[in-house]
PDB file of C-alpha atoms and ligand atoms in Angstrom:
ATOM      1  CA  UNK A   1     119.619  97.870 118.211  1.00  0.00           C
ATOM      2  CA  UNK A   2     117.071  97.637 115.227  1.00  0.00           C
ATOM      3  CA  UNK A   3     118.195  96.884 111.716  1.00  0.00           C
ATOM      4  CA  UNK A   4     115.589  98.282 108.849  1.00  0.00           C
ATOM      5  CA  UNK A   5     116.141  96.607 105.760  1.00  0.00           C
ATOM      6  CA  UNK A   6     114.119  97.933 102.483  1.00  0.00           C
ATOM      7  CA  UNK A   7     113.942  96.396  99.216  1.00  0.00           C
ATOM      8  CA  UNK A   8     113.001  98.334  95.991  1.00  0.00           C
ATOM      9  CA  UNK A   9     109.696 100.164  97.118  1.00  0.00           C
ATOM     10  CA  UNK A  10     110.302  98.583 100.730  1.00  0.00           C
ATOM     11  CA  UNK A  11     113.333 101.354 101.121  1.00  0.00           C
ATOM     12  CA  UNK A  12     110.695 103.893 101.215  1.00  0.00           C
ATOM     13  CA  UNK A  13     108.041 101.828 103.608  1.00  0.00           C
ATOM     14  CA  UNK A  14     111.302 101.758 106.245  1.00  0.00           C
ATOM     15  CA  UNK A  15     111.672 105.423 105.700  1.00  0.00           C
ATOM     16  CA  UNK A  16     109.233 106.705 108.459  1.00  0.00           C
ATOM     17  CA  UNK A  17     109.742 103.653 110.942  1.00  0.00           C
ATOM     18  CA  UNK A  18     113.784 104.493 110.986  1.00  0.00           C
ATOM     19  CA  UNK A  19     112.959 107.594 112.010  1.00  0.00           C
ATOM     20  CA  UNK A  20     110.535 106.572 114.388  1.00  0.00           C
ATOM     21  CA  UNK A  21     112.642 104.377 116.001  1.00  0.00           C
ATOM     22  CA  UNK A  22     115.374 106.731 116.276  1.00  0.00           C
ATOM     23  CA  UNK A  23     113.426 109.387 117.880  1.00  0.00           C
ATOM     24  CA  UNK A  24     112.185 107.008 120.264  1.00  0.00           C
ATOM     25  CA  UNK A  25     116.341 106.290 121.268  1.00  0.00           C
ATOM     26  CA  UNK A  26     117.106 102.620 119.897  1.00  0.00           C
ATOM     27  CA  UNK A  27     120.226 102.523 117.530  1.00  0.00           C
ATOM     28  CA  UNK A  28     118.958 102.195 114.299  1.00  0.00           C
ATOM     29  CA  UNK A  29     120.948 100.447 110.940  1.00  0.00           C
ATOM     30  CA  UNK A  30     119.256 100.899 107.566  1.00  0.00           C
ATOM     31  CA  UNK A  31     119.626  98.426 104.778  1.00  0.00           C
ATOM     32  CA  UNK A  32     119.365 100.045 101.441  1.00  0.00           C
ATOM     33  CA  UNK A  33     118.318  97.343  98.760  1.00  0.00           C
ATOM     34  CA  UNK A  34     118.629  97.308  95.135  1.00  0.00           C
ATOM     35  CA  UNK A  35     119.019  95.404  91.987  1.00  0.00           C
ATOM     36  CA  UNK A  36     121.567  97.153  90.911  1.00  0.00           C
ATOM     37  CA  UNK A  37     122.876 100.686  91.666  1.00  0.00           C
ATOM     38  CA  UNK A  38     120.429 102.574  89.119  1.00  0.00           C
ATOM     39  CA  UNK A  39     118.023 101.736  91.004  1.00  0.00           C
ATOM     40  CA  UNK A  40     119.404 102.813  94.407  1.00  0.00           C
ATOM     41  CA  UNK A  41     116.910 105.322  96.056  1.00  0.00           C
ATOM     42  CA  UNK A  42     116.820 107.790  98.948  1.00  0.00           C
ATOM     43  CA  UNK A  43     120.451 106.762 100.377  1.00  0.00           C
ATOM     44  CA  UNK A  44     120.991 110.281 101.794  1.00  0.00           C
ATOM     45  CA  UNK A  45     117.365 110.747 103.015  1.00  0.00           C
ATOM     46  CA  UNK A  46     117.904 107.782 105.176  1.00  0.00           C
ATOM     47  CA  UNK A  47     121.060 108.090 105.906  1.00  0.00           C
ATOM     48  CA  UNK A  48     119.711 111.124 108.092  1.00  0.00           C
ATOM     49  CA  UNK A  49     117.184 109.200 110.138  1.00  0.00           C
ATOM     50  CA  UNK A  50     119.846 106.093 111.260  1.00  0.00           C
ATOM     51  CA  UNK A  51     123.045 105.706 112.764  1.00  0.00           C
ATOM     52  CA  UNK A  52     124.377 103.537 109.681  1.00  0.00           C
ATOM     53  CA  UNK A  53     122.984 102.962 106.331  1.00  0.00           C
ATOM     54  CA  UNK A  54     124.560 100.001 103.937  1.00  0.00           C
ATOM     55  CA  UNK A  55     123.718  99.657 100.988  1.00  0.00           C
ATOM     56  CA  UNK A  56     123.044  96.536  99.186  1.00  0.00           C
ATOM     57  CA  UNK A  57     122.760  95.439  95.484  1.00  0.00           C
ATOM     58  CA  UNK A  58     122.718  92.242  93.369  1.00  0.00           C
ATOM     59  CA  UNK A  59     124.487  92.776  90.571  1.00  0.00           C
ATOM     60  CA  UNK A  60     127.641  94.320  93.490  1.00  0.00           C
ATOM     61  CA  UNK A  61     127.503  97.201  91.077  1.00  0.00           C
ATOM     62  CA  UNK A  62     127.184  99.395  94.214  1.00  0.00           C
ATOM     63  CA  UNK A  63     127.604  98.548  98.121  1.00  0.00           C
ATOM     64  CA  UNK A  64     127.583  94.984  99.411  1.00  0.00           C
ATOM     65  CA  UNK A  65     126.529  92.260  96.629  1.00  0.00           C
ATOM     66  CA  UNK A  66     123.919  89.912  97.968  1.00  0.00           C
ATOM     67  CA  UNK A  67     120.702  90.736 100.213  1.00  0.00           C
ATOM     68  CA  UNK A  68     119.553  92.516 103.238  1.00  0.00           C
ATOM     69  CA  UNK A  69     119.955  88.632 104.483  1.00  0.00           C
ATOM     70  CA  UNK A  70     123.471  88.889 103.887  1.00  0.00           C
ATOM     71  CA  UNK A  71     124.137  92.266 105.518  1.00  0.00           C
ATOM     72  CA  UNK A  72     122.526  91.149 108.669  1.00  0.00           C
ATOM     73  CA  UNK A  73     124.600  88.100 108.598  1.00  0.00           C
ATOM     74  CA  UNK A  74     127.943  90.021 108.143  1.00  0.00           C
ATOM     75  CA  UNK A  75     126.430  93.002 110.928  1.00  0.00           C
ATOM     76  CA  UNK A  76     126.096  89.702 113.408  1.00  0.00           C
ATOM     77  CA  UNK A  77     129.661  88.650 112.445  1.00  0.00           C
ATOM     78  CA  UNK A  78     131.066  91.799 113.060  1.00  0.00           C
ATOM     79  CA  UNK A  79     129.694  91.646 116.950  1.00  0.00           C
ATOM     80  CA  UNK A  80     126.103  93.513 116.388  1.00  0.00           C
ATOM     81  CA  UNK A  81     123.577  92.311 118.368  1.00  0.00           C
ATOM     82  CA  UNK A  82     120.375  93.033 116.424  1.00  0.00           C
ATOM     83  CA  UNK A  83     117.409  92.904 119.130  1.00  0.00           C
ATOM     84  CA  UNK A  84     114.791  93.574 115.965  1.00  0.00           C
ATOM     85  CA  UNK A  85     114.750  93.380 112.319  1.00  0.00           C
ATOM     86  CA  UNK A  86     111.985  94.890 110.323  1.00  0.00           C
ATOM     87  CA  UNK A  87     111.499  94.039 106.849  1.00  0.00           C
ATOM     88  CA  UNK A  88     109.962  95.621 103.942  1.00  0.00           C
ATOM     89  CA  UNK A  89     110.110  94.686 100.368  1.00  0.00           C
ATOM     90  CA  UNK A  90     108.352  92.110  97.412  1.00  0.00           C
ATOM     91  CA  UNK A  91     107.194  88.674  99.102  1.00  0.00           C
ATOM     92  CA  UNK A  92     110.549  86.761  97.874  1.00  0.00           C
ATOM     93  CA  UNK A  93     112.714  88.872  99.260  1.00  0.00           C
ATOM     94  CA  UNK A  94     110.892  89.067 103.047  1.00  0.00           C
ATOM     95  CA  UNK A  95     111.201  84.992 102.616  1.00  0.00           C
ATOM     96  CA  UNK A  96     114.528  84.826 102.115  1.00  0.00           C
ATOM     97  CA  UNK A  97     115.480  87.428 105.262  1.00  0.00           C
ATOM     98  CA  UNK A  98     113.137  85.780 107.618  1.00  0.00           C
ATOM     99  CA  UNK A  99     114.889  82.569 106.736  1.00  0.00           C
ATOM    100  CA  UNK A 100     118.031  83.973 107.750  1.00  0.00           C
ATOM    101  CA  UNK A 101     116.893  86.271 110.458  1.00  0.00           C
ATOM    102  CA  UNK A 102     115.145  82.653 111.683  1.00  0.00           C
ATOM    103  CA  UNK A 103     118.558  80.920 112.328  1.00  0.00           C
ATOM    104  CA  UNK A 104     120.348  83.739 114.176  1.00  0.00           C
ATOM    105  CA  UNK A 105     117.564  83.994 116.447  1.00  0.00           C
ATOM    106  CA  UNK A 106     116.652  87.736 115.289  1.00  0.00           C
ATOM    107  CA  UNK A 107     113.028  88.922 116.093  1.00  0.00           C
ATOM    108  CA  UNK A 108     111.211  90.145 112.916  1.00  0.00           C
ATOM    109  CA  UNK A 109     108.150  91.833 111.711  1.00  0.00           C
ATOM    110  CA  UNK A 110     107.662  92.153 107.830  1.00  0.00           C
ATOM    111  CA  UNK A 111     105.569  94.107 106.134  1.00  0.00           C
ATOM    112  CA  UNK A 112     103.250  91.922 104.033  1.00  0.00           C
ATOM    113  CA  UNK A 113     101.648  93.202 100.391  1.00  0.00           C
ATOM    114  CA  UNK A 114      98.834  90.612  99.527  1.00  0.00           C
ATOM    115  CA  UNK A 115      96.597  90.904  97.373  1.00  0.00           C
ATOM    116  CA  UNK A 116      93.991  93.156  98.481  1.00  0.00           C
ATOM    117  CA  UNK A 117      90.473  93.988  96.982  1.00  0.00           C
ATOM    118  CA  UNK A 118      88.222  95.294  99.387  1.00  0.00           C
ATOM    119  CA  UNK A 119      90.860  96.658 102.165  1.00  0.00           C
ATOM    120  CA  UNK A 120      88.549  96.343 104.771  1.00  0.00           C
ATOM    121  CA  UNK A 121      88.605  92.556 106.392  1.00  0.00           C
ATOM    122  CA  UNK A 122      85.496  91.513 103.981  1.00  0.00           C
ATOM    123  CA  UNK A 123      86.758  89.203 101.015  1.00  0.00           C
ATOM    124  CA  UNK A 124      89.226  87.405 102.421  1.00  0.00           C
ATOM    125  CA  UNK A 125      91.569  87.864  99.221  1.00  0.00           C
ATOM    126  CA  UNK A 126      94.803  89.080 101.484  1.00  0.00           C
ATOM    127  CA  UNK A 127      94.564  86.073 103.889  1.00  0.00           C
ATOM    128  CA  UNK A 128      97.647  84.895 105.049  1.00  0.00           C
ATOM    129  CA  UNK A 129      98.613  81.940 107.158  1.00  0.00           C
ATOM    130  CA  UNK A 130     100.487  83.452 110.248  1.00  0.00           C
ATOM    131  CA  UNK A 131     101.251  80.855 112.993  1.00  0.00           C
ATOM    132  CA  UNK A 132      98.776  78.683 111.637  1.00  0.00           C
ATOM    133  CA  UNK A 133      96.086  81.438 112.589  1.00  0.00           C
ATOM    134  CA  UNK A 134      94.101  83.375 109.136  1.00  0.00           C
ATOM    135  CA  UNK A 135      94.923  86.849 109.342  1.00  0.00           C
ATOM    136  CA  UNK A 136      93.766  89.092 106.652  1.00  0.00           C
ATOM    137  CA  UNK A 137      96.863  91.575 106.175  1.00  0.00           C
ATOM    138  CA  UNK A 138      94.425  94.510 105.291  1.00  0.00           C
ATOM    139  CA  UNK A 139      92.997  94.741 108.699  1.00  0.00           C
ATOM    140  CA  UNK A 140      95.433  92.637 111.061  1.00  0.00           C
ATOM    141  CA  UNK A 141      99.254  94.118 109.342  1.00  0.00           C
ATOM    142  CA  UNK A 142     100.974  95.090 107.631  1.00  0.00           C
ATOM    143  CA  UNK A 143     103.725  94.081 110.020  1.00  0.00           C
ATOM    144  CA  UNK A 144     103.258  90.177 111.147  1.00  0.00           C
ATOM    145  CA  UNK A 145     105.738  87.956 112.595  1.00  0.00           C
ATOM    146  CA  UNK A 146     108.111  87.219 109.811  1.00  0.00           C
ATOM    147  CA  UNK A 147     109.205  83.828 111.023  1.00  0.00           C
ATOM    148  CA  UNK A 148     105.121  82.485 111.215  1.00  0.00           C
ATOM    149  CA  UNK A 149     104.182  83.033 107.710  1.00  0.00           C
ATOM    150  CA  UNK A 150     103.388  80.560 105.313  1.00  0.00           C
ATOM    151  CA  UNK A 151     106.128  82.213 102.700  1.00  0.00           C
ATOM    152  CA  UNK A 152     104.807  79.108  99.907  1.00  0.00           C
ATOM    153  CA  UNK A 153     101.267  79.557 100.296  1.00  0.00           C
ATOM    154  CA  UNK A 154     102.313  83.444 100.237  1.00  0.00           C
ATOM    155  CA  UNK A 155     103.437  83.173  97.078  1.00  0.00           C
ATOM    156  CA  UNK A 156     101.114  81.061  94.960  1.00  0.00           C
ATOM    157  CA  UNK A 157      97.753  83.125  96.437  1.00  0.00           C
ATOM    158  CA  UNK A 158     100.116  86.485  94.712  1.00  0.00           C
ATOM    159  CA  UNK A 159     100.661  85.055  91.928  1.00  0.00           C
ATOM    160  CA  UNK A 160      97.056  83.538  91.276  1.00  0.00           C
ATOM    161  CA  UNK A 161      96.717  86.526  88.507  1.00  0.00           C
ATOM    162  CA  UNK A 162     100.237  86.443  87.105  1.00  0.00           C
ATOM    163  CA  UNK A 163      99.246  86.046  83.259  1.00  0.00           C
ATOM    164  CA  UNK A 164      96.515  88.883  83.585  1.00  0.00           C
ATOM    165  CA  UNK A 165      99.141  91.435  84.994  1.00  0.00           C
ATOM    166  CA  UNK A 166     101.454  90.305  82.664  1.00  0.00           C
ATOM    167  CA  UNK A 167      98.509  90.845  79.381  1.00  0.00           C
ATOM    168  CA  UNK A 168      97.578  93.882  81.257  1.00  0.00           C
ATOM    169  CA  UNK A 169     101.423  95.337  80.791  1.00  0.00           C
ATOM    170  CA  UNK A 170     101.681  97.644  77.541  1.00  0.00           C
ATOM    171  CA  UNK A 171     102.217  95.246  74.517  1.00  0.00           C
ATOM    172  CA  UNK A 172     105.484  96.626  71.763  1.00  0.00           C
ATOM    173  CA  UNK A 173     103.353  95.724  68.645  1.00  0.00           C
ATOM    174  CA  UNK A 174     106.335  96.625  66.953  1.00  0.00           C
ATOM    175  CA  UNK A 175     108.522  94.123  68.478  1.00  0.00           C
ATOM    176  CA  UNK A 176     109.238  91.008  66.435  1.00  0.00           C
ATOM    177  CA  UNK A 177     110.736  88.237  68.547  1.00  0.00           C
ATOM    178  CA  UNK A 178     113.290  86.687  66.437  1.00  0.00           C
ATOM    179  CA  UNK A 179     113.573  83.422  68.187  1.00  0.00           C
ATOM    180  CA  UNK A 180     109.761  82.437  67.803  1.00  0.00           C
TER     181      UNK A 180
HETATM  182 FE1  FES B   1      89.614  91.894 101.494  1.00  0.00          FE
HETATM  183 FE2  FES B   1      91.666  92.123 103.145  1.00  0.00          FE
HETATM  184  S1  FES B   1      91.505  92.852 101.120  1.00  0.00           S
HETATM  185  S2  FES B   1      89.831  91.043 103.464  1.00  0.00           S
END
């Protein structure tokens, strides 16, 4: 049994692995992430290449409210054993599954998204801490052992050009801020 849990872009990244997997004869569960339910994507696309899809959102505007961490949780209390997890989806939300994943003892490979500048093993920017081994994720992953990454150092080496992508974003001239 294999759960697939996507996460905003991640739902399509778990698209072609489902499928994969289901071909190949495991029993497949697809998690179906969103913020809230206008931004649910592709439920009936993958709902043909699993045996169950759930769908997940924050806000509980459609689905389950909470994570893919908390859908796993509830599939375990409901008597699934999950030999498998694979995870795909923005840095914090990978974190937060792998911690839970971690505790119930579930195998899982996520799909890192470092930042990348070369892509070809050269400039070290996508180096990752993985079992306290370097891996650059452009030439060693995506998919790495969820529960060996460094999740903090993760996270500050993405966000070491936070203000430029936020300058970089389309400015409202326009816009007046009335609290300044
Ligand atoms: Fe340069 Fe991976 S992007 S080593």
């Amino acid at each position: 049994t294999v759960v697939c849990g996507g996460g905003c872009y991640g739902v399509a990244g778990i698209m072609p692995l489902a499928r994969a997997l289901k071909e190949a004869g495991n029993k497949v569960i697809c998690i179906n992430e969103a913020s809230s339910s206008y931004l649910v994507y592709w439920e009936d696309e993958l709902r043909q290449v699993c045996d169950e899809m759930i769908v997940v959102t924050k806000d509980g505007s459609q689905g389950i409210k909470g994570g893919v961490q908390e859908v796993i949780s509830s599939l375990v209390a409901r008597g699934e054993e999950i030999d498998q997890a694979f995870i795909v989806g923005c840095t914090f939300m990978m974190m937060l599954v792998c911690d839970t994943t971690k505790e119930l003892g579930i195998s899982t490979q996520t799909a890192l998204n470092p930042i990348m500048v070369d892509g070809t093993g050269m400039c070290g920017a996508c180096r990752v801490d993985v079992g306290g081994k370097t891996k650059f994720i452009c030439v060693d992953g995506p998919f790495v052992d969820g529960h060996q990454v460094d999740w903090p150092e993760l996270m500050h080496r993405r966000a070491a050009y936070g203000r430029e992508e936020r300058e970089a974003l389309p400015q409202d001239h326009n816009h007046h801020c009335r609290h300044a």
